Amino acid sequence: MTVENISGKPSNMNRAWPVAIMVVLCGICMPFNMGKAMFLGPVIMQVYGIGEAMLGLMIAAFYLLGAVVAFPAASFIKKIGPRNTILVALGCSIVGNLIGILTPGNIPAFIVGRIIEGGGFGLMGVAGVPTISPWFSKDKRGMPCGLWAAWVAIALAIAPILFTAIFETTGELMSVWYFNFGFSIVVLVLFLLIYRTPSDPYIDEEEKAGDTKMDYKAIFTNKAVLALAVTFFFGEGAFMGVQGFFNAYVANEVSMPLMVGSVLISVGSFAGAIWGPVAGKISDAIGSRFKVLVVCQFCMLAYSVIVFSVHTLTGLIIAVVLQVLTTGITAMLWTATTEVVPSKLIPGATAALAFAQNVGMFIGSMGMGSVIQALGYQMASWCVVVPCWILSIVVTWVVLRKKLR
């Protein structure tokens, strides 16, 4: 890692996209774990005899350790490297699922397992962009970082139908934990076989000279990084406040089968997974992350207004079409972290986003369950989710308008 790749040597160019895709595949393991409680929420409430508030806690537990490890993960990457950081994340996925498998029906163990899995999510959220970005020049990062931004959307596209089908086929809740346990092991093996460190990375001169110390003061005083993190906090809190209870809303309020909600989430997430890299490519082409970000945010504001107000399949489909744009927001935020700081500080900037993401998801998931139980789905969305998107847009417009290209 001593010479910047200017000409794009074949060894790096041939390896760049396989590595990027493999990192995304590792990432998918983490929101797979996140989705178990979300997409099987009605089943979990029935099996454990709990309500929305306790389900919200069981969903939110996933994000606790993810928030705690976010900033230490930036230092881990510097000390042990991206490869080993991702291996630890995959280990968290394996151990968390194993705890669930060995302790079925035990609520405290269920929560502990999800906390450990959430640690993997937090590590992966920090490691993804710093692992991918050295393979691509800054003007070419929109698409690969957009693909990375789809790591959650891809999982959400597959998991609802897959997990519902596994449960309905086996009739056993823990069968989904068995699947995720095996899938994480397979991905770990593939990662060891495919991942390599770039021989000629796209990094700044000071990092090439050996200046790799993580300067957290520079991160915490960078207005652009803080604004990106705050925007992510409000956006992810609002998104998970809805997404974590979408299946429960469809099943309990609209009185449709569980599979209907699962299919809607999957289709919307699949479209979102495609939209993420496309949004990144568009932002590369027009030379603006800010414009794409704001358009997507307004679409999500409209989504949050209507999502828990519709009671027909047509209305739900319209809501899901708007929800697709979420990945464009995350694509712009993750890509921007590589452009507002020197390359040596990218892990710290992604740590700020990962921390904000996990805290937002925790508060959104846990708080939304209690608000829904108190006010109902529609009022909960209007009183909590809509204001969060408005605040996200305000922060973006006021602070980031001149910070992002």
Short mmCIF file of C-alpha atoms in Angstrom, two decimals:
data_model
loop_
_atom_site.label_atom_id
_atom_site.label_comp_id
_atom_site.label_asym_id
_atom_site.label_seq_id
_atom_site.Cartn_x
_atom_site.Cartn_y
_atom_site.Cartn_z
CA MET A 1 0.00 0.00 0.00
CA THR A 2 2.67 2.50 -1.00
CA VAL A 3 1.73 3.66 -4.49
CA GLU A 4 -1.56 5.15 -5.60
CA ASN A 5 -3.12 3.45 -8.59
CA ILE A 6 -3.19 6.10 -11.32
CA SER A 7 -3.40 3.97 -14.43
CA GLY A 8 -5.56 1.23 -12.99
CA LYS A 9 -3.41 -1.91 -13.10
CA PRO A 10 -5.19 -5.01 -14.37
CA SER A 11 -4.60 -6.86 -11.07
CA ASN A 12 -6.56 -4.23 -9.18
CA MET A 13 -9.16 -3.60 -11.85
CA ASN A 14 -9.92 -7.29 -12.18
CA ARG A 15 -10.26 -7.73 -8.44
CA ALA A 16 -12.11 -4.50 -7.51
CA TRP A 17 -15.68 -5.53 -8.26
CA PRO A 18 -15.38 -9.12 -6.96
CA VAL A 19 -14.10 -7.71 -3.66
CA ALA A 20 -16.85 -5.07 -3.55
CA ILE A 21 -19.53 -7.70 -4.21
CA MET A 22 -18.04 -10.03 -1.59
CA VAL A 23 -18.05 -7.25 1.02
CA VAL A 24 -21.72 -6.58 0.25
CA LEU A 25 -22.46 -10.30 0.61
CA CYS A 26 -20.80 -10.26 4.05
CA GLY A 27 -22.89 -7.23 4.90
CA ILE A 28 -26.11 -8.99 3.92
CA CYS A 29 -25.61 -11.50 6.74
CA MET A 30 -26.11 -8.71 9.28
CA PRO A 31 -29.51 -7.31 8.21
CA PHE A 32 -30.60 -10.92 7.68
CA ASN A 33 -30.20 -11.23 11.44
CA MET A 34 -31.89 -7.89 11.99
CA GLY A 35 -34.89 -8.98 9.92
CA LYS A 36 -35.68 -12.12 11.89
CA ALA A 37 -37.60 -10.25 14.57
CA MET A 38 -39.00 -7.69 12.15
CA PHE A 39 -40.48 -10.00 9.55
CA LEU A 40 -41.58 -12.71 11.93
CA GLY A 41 -42.97 -10.17 14.39
CA PRO A 42 -46.56 -11.47 14.36
CA VAL A 43 -45.29 -15.03 14.91
CA ILE A 44 -42.97 -13.94 17.72
CA MET A 45 -45.80 -12.03 19.44
CA GLN A 46 -47.98 -15.13 19.26
CA VAL A 47 -45.30 -17.62 20.33
CA TYR A 48 -43.99 -15.51 23.21
CA GLY A 49 -47.34 -13.97 24.16
CA ILE A 50 -46.12 -10.39 23.91
CA GLY A 51 -47.42 -7.08 22.50
CA GLU A 52 -45.97 -4.40 20.23
CA ALA A 53 -43.99 -2.72 23.03
CA MET A 54 -42.05 -5.90 23.91
CA LEU A 55 -41.60 -6.73 20.23
CA GLY A 56 -40.15 -3.26 19.78
CA LEU A 57 -37.63 -3.99 22.54
CA MET A 58 -36.70 -7.33 20.96
CA ILE A 59 -36.19 -5.61 17.62
CA ALA A 60 -34.30 -2.68 19.17
CA ALA A 61 -31.91 -4.89 21.18
CA PHE A 62 -30.17 -5.66 17.91
CA TYR A 63 -28.84 -2.11 17.63
CA LEU A 64 -27.38 -1.71 21.14
CA LEU A 65 -23.93 -3.22 20.61
CA GLY A 66 -23.85 -1.91 17.04
CA ALA A 67 -23.90 1.62 18.42
CA VAL A 68 -21.34 0.84 21.13
CA VAL A 69 -18.76 -0.68 18.77
CA ALA A 70 -19.10 1.91 15.98
CA PHE A 71 -16.22 4.21 16.97
CA PRO A 72 -13.94 1.46 18.35
CA ALA A 73 -14.48 -0.29 15.01
CA ALA A 74 -12.76 2.61 13.24
CA SER A 75 -9.65 1.95 15.33
CA PHE A 76 -10.02 -1.82 14.81
CA ILE A 77 -9.81 -1.28 11.08
CA LYS A 78 -6.58 0.67 11.48
CA LYS A 79 -5.04 -1.90 13.84
CA ILE A 80 -6.23 -5.26 12.53
CA GLY A 81 -7.28 -4.32 9.00
CA PRO A 82 -10.59 -4.53 7.12
CA ARG A 83 -10.27 -8.28 6.55
CA ASN A 84 -10.07 -9.20 10.22
CA THR A 85 -12.75 -6.65 11.17
CA ILE A 86 -15.16 -8.30 8.75
CA LEU A 87 -14.21 -11.74 10.08
CA VAL A 88 -15.11 -10.60 13.61
CA ALA A 89 -18.43 -9.28 12.31
CA LEU A 90 -19.22 -12.64 10.70
CA GLY A 91 -18.23 -14.34 13.96
CA CYS A 92 -20.81 -12.23 15.80
CA SER A 93 -23.45 -13.40 13.33
CA ILE A 94 -22.52 -17.04 13.84
CA VAL A 95 -22.43 -16.82 17.65
CA GLY A 96 -25.67 -14.83 17.90
CA ASN A 97 -27.59 -17.35 15.82
CA LEU A 98 -26.07 -20.23 17.77
CA ILE A 99 -27.34 -18.75 21.04
CA GLY A 100 -30.84 -18.63 19.60
CA ILE A 101 -30.60 -22.21 18.38
CA LEU A 102 -29.44 -23.51 21.77
CA THR A 103 -32.01 -21.57 23.85
CA PRO A 104 -35.38 -21.65 22.04
CA GLY A 105 -38.26 -19.98 23.88
CA ASN A 106 -35.98 -18.06 26.26
CA ILE A 107 -36.65 -14.31 25.95
CA PRO A 108 -33.48 -13.10 27.76
CA ALA A 109 -31.30 -15.41 25.63
CA PHE A 110 -33.19 -14.25 22.53
CA ILE A 111 -32.28 -10.66 23.37
CA VAL A 112 -28.64 -11.49 24.20
CA GLY A 113 -28.25 -13.28 20.88
CA ARG A 114 -29.64 -10.28 19.04
CA ILE A 115 -27.31 -7.91 20.88
CA ILE A 116 -24.30 -9.97 19.73
CA GLU A 117 -25.64 -10.10 16.18
CA GLY A 118 -26.05 -6.34 16.34
CA GLY A 119 -22.36 -6.02 17.20
CA GLY A 120 -21.62 -7.65 13.86
CA PHE A 121 -23.97 -5.20 12.17
CA GLY A 122 -22.14 -2.27 13.79
CA LEU A 123 -18.70 -3.55 12.76
CA MET A 124 -19.83 -4.23 9.22
CA GLY A 125 -21.42 -0.81 8.92
CA VAL A 126 -18.07 0.82 9.68
CA ALA A 127 -15.91 -1.59 7.65
CA GLY A 128 -17.85 -1.65 4.38
CA VAL A 129 -16.94 1.70 2.82
CA PRO A 130 -13.24 1.74 3.95
CA THR A 131 -12.85 -1.75 2.48
CA ILE A 132 -14.40 -0.88 -0.88
CA SER A 133 -13.32 2.74 -1.47
CA PRO A 134 -9.53 2.14 -1.92
CA TRP A 135 -10.32 0.08 -5.03
CA PHE A 136 -12.01 3.00 -6.86
CA SER A 137 -11.09 6.61 -7.64
CA LYS A 138 -13.29 9.31 -6.08
CA ASP A 139 -15.14 10.08 -9.31
CA LYS A 140 -16.00 6.39 -9.74
CA ARG A 141 -17.16 5.58 -6.19
CA GLY A 142 -20.83 6.47 -6.59
CA MET A 143 -21.82 3.12 -8.05
CA PRO A 144 -19.78 0.76 -5.79
CA CYS A 145 -20.66 2.78 -2.68
CA GLY A 146 -24.25 2.84 -3.91
CA LEU A 147 -24.09 -0.95 -4.12
CA TRP A 148 -22.74 -1.06 -0.56
CA ALA A 149 -25.54 1.25 0.55
CA ALA A 150 -27.94 -1.44 -0.70
CA TRP A 151 -26.59 -4.06 1.73
CA VAL A 152 -29.63 -3.63 3.98
CA ALA A 153 -32.08 -3.30 1.09
CA ILE A 154 -30.82 -6.49 -0.56
CA ALA A 155 -31.32 -8.40 2.68
CA LEU A 156 -34.76 -6.88 3.15
CA ALA A 157 -35.62 -7.93 -0.40
CA ILE A 158 -34.80 -11.57 0.27
CA ALA A 159 -35.46 -12.10 3.97
CA PRO A 160 -39.21 -11.47 4.33
CA ILE A 161 -40.33 -14.07 1.78
CA LEU A 162 -37.47 -16.45 2.58
CA PHE A 163 -38.00 -16.37 6.35
CA THR A 164 -41.77 -16.61 6.03
CA ALA A 165 -41.41 -19.58 3.68
CA ILE A 166 -38.93 -21.31 6.01
CA PHE A 167 -41.23 -20.84 8.99
CA GLU A 168 -44.37 -21.91 7.14
CA THR A 169 -42.59 -24.99 5.77
CA THR A 170 -41.09 -26.12 9.06
CA GLY A 171 -43.56 -24.63 11.55
CA GLU A 172 -40.54 -23.92 13.75
CA LEU A 173 -39.40 -20.38 14.54
CA MET A 174 -35.79 -21.37 15.20
CA SER A 175 -35.46 -22.87 11.72
CA VAL A 176 -34.75 -19.33 10.51
CA TRP A 177 -31.89 -19.11 13.04
CA TYR A 178 -30.50 -22.40 11.69
CA PHE A 179 -30.56 -20.97 8.17
CA ASN A 180 -28.75 -17.75 9.13
CA PHE A 181 -26.17 -19.74 11.11
CA GLY A 182 -25.31 -21.87 8.07
CA PHE A 183 -25.43 -18.95 5.63
CA SER A 184 -22.96 -16.93 7.73
CA ILE A 185 -20.50 -19.82 7.76
CA VAL A 186 -20.71 -20.22 3.97
CA VAL A 187 -20.16 -16.48 3.44
CA LEU A 188 -17.17 -16.52 5.81
CA VAL A 189 -15.51 -19.26 3.75
CA LEU A 190 -16.18 -17.40 0.48
CA PHE A 191 -14.78 -14.19 1.93
CA LEU A 192 -11.54 -15.91 2.91
CA LEU A 193 -11.22 -17.25 -0.61
CA ILE A 194 -12.00 -14.03 -2.52
CA TYR A 195 -10.87 -11.04 -0.44
CA ARG A 196 -7.50 -9.44 -1.14
CA THR A 197 -5.92 -6.13 -0.13
CA PRO A 198 -5.49 -3.73 -3.10
CA SER A 199 -1.87 -3.53 -4.25
CA ASP A 200 -2.26 0.05 -5.51
CA PRO A 201 -5.07 1.67 -3.49
CA TYR A 202 -6.67 5.03 -4.17
CA ILE A 203 -5.57 6.81 -0.97
CA ASP A 204 -4.20 10.23 -0.05
CA GLU A 205 -0.49 11.08 0.08
CA GLU A 206 -0.38 11.34 3.88
CA GLU A 207 -1.82 7.87 4.25
CA LYS A 208 0.63 6.50 1.67
CA ALA A 209 3.39 8.05 3.76
CA GLY A 210 2.25 6.05 6.78
CA ASP A 211 0.05 8.61 8.54
CA THR A 212 -2.84 6.34 9.50
CA LYS A 213 -3.62 7.48 13.05
CA MET A 214 -7.34 7.89 13.66
CA ASP A 215 -7.89 11.52 14.66
CA TYR A 216 -11.27 11.46 16.40
CA LYS A 217 -11.08 15.18 17.16
CA ALA A 218 -10.99 15.87 13.43
CA ILE A 219 -14.08 13.67 13.01
CA PHE A 220 -16.07 15.22 15.85
CA THR A 221 -15.29 18.77 14.71
CA ASN A 222 -16.05 18.16 11.03
CA LYS A 223 -19.42 19.84 10.39
CA ALA A 224 -20.08 17.81 7.26
CA VAL A 225 -19.53 14.47 9.04
CA LEU A 226 -21.72 15.54 11.96
CA ALA A 227 -24.48 16.69 9.61
CA LEU A 228 -24.31 13.43 7.65
CA ALA A 229 -24.59 11.51 10.93
CA VAL A 230 -27.53 13.59 12.20
CA THR A 231 -29.30 13.21 8.86
CA PHE A 232 -28.76 9.45 9.03
CA PHE A 233 -29.98 9.33 12.64
CA PHE A 234 -33.33 10.93 11.85
CA GLY A 235 -33.73 9.04 8.58
CA GLU A 236 -32.92 5.59 9.95
CA GLY A 237 -34.99 6.15 13.08
CA ALA A 238 -37.97 7.09 10.93
CA PHE A 239 -37.43 4.27 8.44
CA MET A 240 -37.06 1.53 11.06
CA GLY A 241 -39.95 2.95 13.04
CA VAL A 242 -42.12 2.03 10.07
CA GLN A 243 -40.30 -0.95 8.61
CA GLY A 244 -40.12 -2.85 11.89
CA PHE A 245 -43.92 -2.80 12.20
CA PHE A 246 -44.98 -2.94 8.55
CA ASN A 247 -45.77 -6.68 8.64
CA ALA A 248 -47.64 -6.30 11.92
CA TYR A 249 -49.67 -3.43 10.41
CA VAL A 250 -50.56 -5.43 7.30
CA ALA A 251 -51.54 -8.48 9.35
CA ASN A 252 -53.33 -6.78 12.26
CA GLU A 253 -54.77 -3.57 10.81
CA VAL A 254 -55.32 -4.39 7.13
CA SER A 255 -56.17 -8.04 7.91
CA MET A 256 -54.04 -9.51 5.14
CA PRO A 257 -51.94 -12.70 5.32
CA LEU A 258 -48.39 -12.43 6.68
CA MET A 259 -47.00 -13.36 3.26
CA VAL A 260 -48.62 -10.28 1.67
CA GLY A 261 -46.61 -7.92 3.86
CA SER A 262 -43.50 -10.02 3.32
CA VAL A 263 -43.89 -9.89 -0.47
CA LEU A 264 -44.43 -6.12 -0.43
CA ILE A 265 -41.33 -5.57 1.68
CA SER A 266 -39.29 -7.91 -0.52
CA VAL A 267 -40.37 -6.33 -3.79
CA GLY A 268 -39.78 -2.83 -2.45
CA SER A 269 -36.39 -3.75 -1.05
CA PHE A 270 -35.36 -5.52 -4.26
CA ALA A 271 -36.22 -2.39 -6.24
CA GLY A 272 -34.36 -0.34 -3.62
CA ALA A 273 -31.30 -2.56 -3.97
CA ILE A 274 -31.26 -1.74 -7.69
CA TRP A 275 -31.94 1.94 -7.08
CA GLY A 276 -28.97 2.36 -4.67
CA PRO A 277 -26.16 1.88 -7.23
CA VAL A 278 -28.26 3.57 -9.93
CA ALA A 279 -28.64 6.63 -7.69
CA GLY A 280 -24.89 6.55 -7.13
CA LYS A 281 -24.27 6.39 -10.88
CA ILE A 282 -26.67 9.30 -11.46
CA SER A 283 -24.88 11.38 -8.83
CA ASP A 284 -21.55 10.60 -10.54
CA ALA A 285 -23.01 11.65 -13.90
CA ILE A 286 -24.55 14.96 -12.72
CA GLY A 287 -21.73 15.68 -10.27
CA SER A 288 -24.03 16.19 -7.30
CA ARG A 289 -24.73 14.02 -4.26
CA PHE A 290 -26.86 16.78 -2.68
CA LYS A 291 -29.54 16.93 -5.38
CA VAL A 292 -30.14 13.17 -5.40
CA LEU A 293 -30.21 13.12 -1.59
CA VAL A 294 -32.86 15.83 -1.25
CA VAL A 295 -35.17 14.37 -3.92
CA CYS A 296 -35.09 10.97 -2.22
CA GLN A 297 -35.73 12.52 1.20
CA PHE A 298 -38.92 14.26 0.00
CA CYS A 299 -40.16 10.97 -1.44
CA MET A 300 -39.60 9.32 1.93
CA LEU A 301 -41.48 12.12 3.66
CA ALA A 302 -44.47 11.37 1.43
CA TYR A 303 -44.07 7.66 2.23
CA SER A 304 -44.17 8.25 5.98
CA VAL A 305 -47.33 10.36 5.64
CA ILE A 306 -49.37 7.62 3.93
CA VAL A 307 -47.86 4.26 4.91
CA PHE A 308 -50.00 3.61 8.03
CA SER A 309 -53.04 5.40 6.61
CA VAL A 310 -53.85 3.07 3.70
CA HIS A 311 -56.04 -0.02 4.02
CA THR A 312 -56.00 -1.44 0.51
CA LEU A 313 -53.44 -3.38 -1.48
CA THR A 314 -53.24 -0.54 -4.00
CA GLY A 315 -52.49 1.95 -1.26
CA LEU A 316 -49.78 -0.29 0.18
CA ILE A 317 -48.19 -0.67 -3.26
CA ILE A 318 -48.08 3.11 -3.71
CA ALA A 319 -46.41 3.43 -0.31
CA VAL A 320 -43.82 0.79 -1.20
CA VAL A 321 -43.01 2.56 -4.49
CA LEU A 322 -42.11 5.66 -2.47
CA GLN A 323 -40.16 3.57 0.04
CA VAL A 324 -37.87 2.31 -2.72
CA LEU A 325 -36.12 5.69 -2.74
CA THR A 326 -34.64 5.08 0.74
CA THR A 327 -31.56 3.42 -0.72
CA GLY A 328 -30.77 6.56 -2.69
CA ILE A 329 -30.46 8.42 0.62
CA THR A 330 -28.07 5.90 2.15
CA ALA A 331 -26.08 5.71 -1.09
CA MET A 332 -25.46 9.45 -1.01
CA LEU A 333 -24.60 9.48 2.70
CA TRP A 334 -22.12 6.59 2.54
CA THR A 335 -20.49 7.95 -0.62
CA ALA A 336 -20.22 11.43 0.87
CA THR A 337 -18.19 10.09 3.80
CA THR A 338 -15.35 9.32 1.37
CA GLU A 339 -15.39 12.88 0.01
CA VAL A 340 -15.63 15.14 3.07
CA VAL A 341 -12.55 13.77 4.90
CA PRO A 342 -9.03 12.59 3.96
CA SER A 343 -8.80 8.87 3.16
CA LYS A 344 -7.13 8.07 6.51
CA LEU A 345 -10.24 9.40 8.30
CA ILE A 346 -12.82 7.50 6.23
CA PRO A 347 -13.20 4.76 8.90
CA GLY A 348 -13.91 7.46 11.48
CA ALA A 349 -16.47 9.14 9.24
CA THR A 350 -18.22 5.82 8.55
CA ALA A 351 -18.11 5.11 12.29
CA ALA A 352 -20.04 8.33 12.88
CA LEU A 353 -22.66 7.22 10.36
CA ALA A 354 -22.81 3.68 11.74
CA PHE A 355 -23.24 5.02 15.28
CA ALA A 356 -26.03 7.35 14.17
CA GLN A 357 -27.62 4.55 12.17
CA ASN A 358 -27.71 2.12 15.09
CA VAL A 359 -28.89 4.68 17.63
CA GLY A 360 -31.58 5.86 15.25
CA MET A 361 -32.70 2.30 14.57
CA PHE A 362 -32.72 1.48 18.29
CA ILE A 363 -34.79 4.50 19.27
CA GLY A 364 -37.06 4.20 16.24
CA SER A 365 -37.76 0.49 16.80
CA MET A 366 -38.22 0.63 20.56
CA GLY A 367 -40.03 3.94 20.73
CA MET A 368 -42.34 3.23 17.84
CA GLY A 369 -43.69 0.07 19.46
CA SER A 370 -44.73 1.98 22.57
CA VAL A 371 -46.23 4.86 20.58
CA ILE A 372 -48.19 2.48 18.35
CA GLN A 373 -49.54 0.72 21.40
CA ALA A 374 -50.61 4.07 22.87
CA LEU A 375 -51.83 6.00 19.81
CA GLY A 376 -52.32 3.47 17.02
CA TYR A 377 -50.40 3.06 13.78
CA GLN A 378 -51.58 6.15 11.91
CA MET A 379 -51.07 8.70 14.69
CA ALA A 380 -47.73 7.13 15.61
CA SER A 381 -46.50 7.70 12.06
CA TRP A 382 -47.74 11.28 11.92
CA CYS A 383 -46.43 12.20 15.37
CA VAL A 384 -43.04 10.46 15.21
CA VAL A 385 -41.99 9.40 11.72
CA VAL A 386 -43.08 12.45 9.72
CA PRO A 387 -41.29 14.95 12.04
CA CYS A 388 -38.10 12.84 11.81
CA TRP A 389 -38.05 13.09 8.02
CA ILE A 390 -38.73 16.82 8.20
CA LEU A 391 -35.77 17.26 10.56
CA SER A 392 -33.58 15.12 8.27
CA ILE A 393 -34.43 17.37 5.32
CA VAL A 394 -33.81 20.55 7.35
CA VAL A 395 -30.34 19.39 8.46
CA THR A 396 -29.46 18.36 4.92
CA TRP A 397 -30.59 21.67 3.42
CA VAL A 398 -29.14 23.99 6.05
CA VAL A 399 -25.77 22.32 6.68
CA LEU A 400 -24.96 20.03 3.75
CA ARG A 401 -26.09 22.22 0.86
CA LYS A 402 -22.65 23.82 0.66
CA LYS A 403 -20.67 20.86 2.03
CA LEU A 404 -21.58 18.26 -0.60
CA ARG A 405 -20.97 18.48 -4.28
#
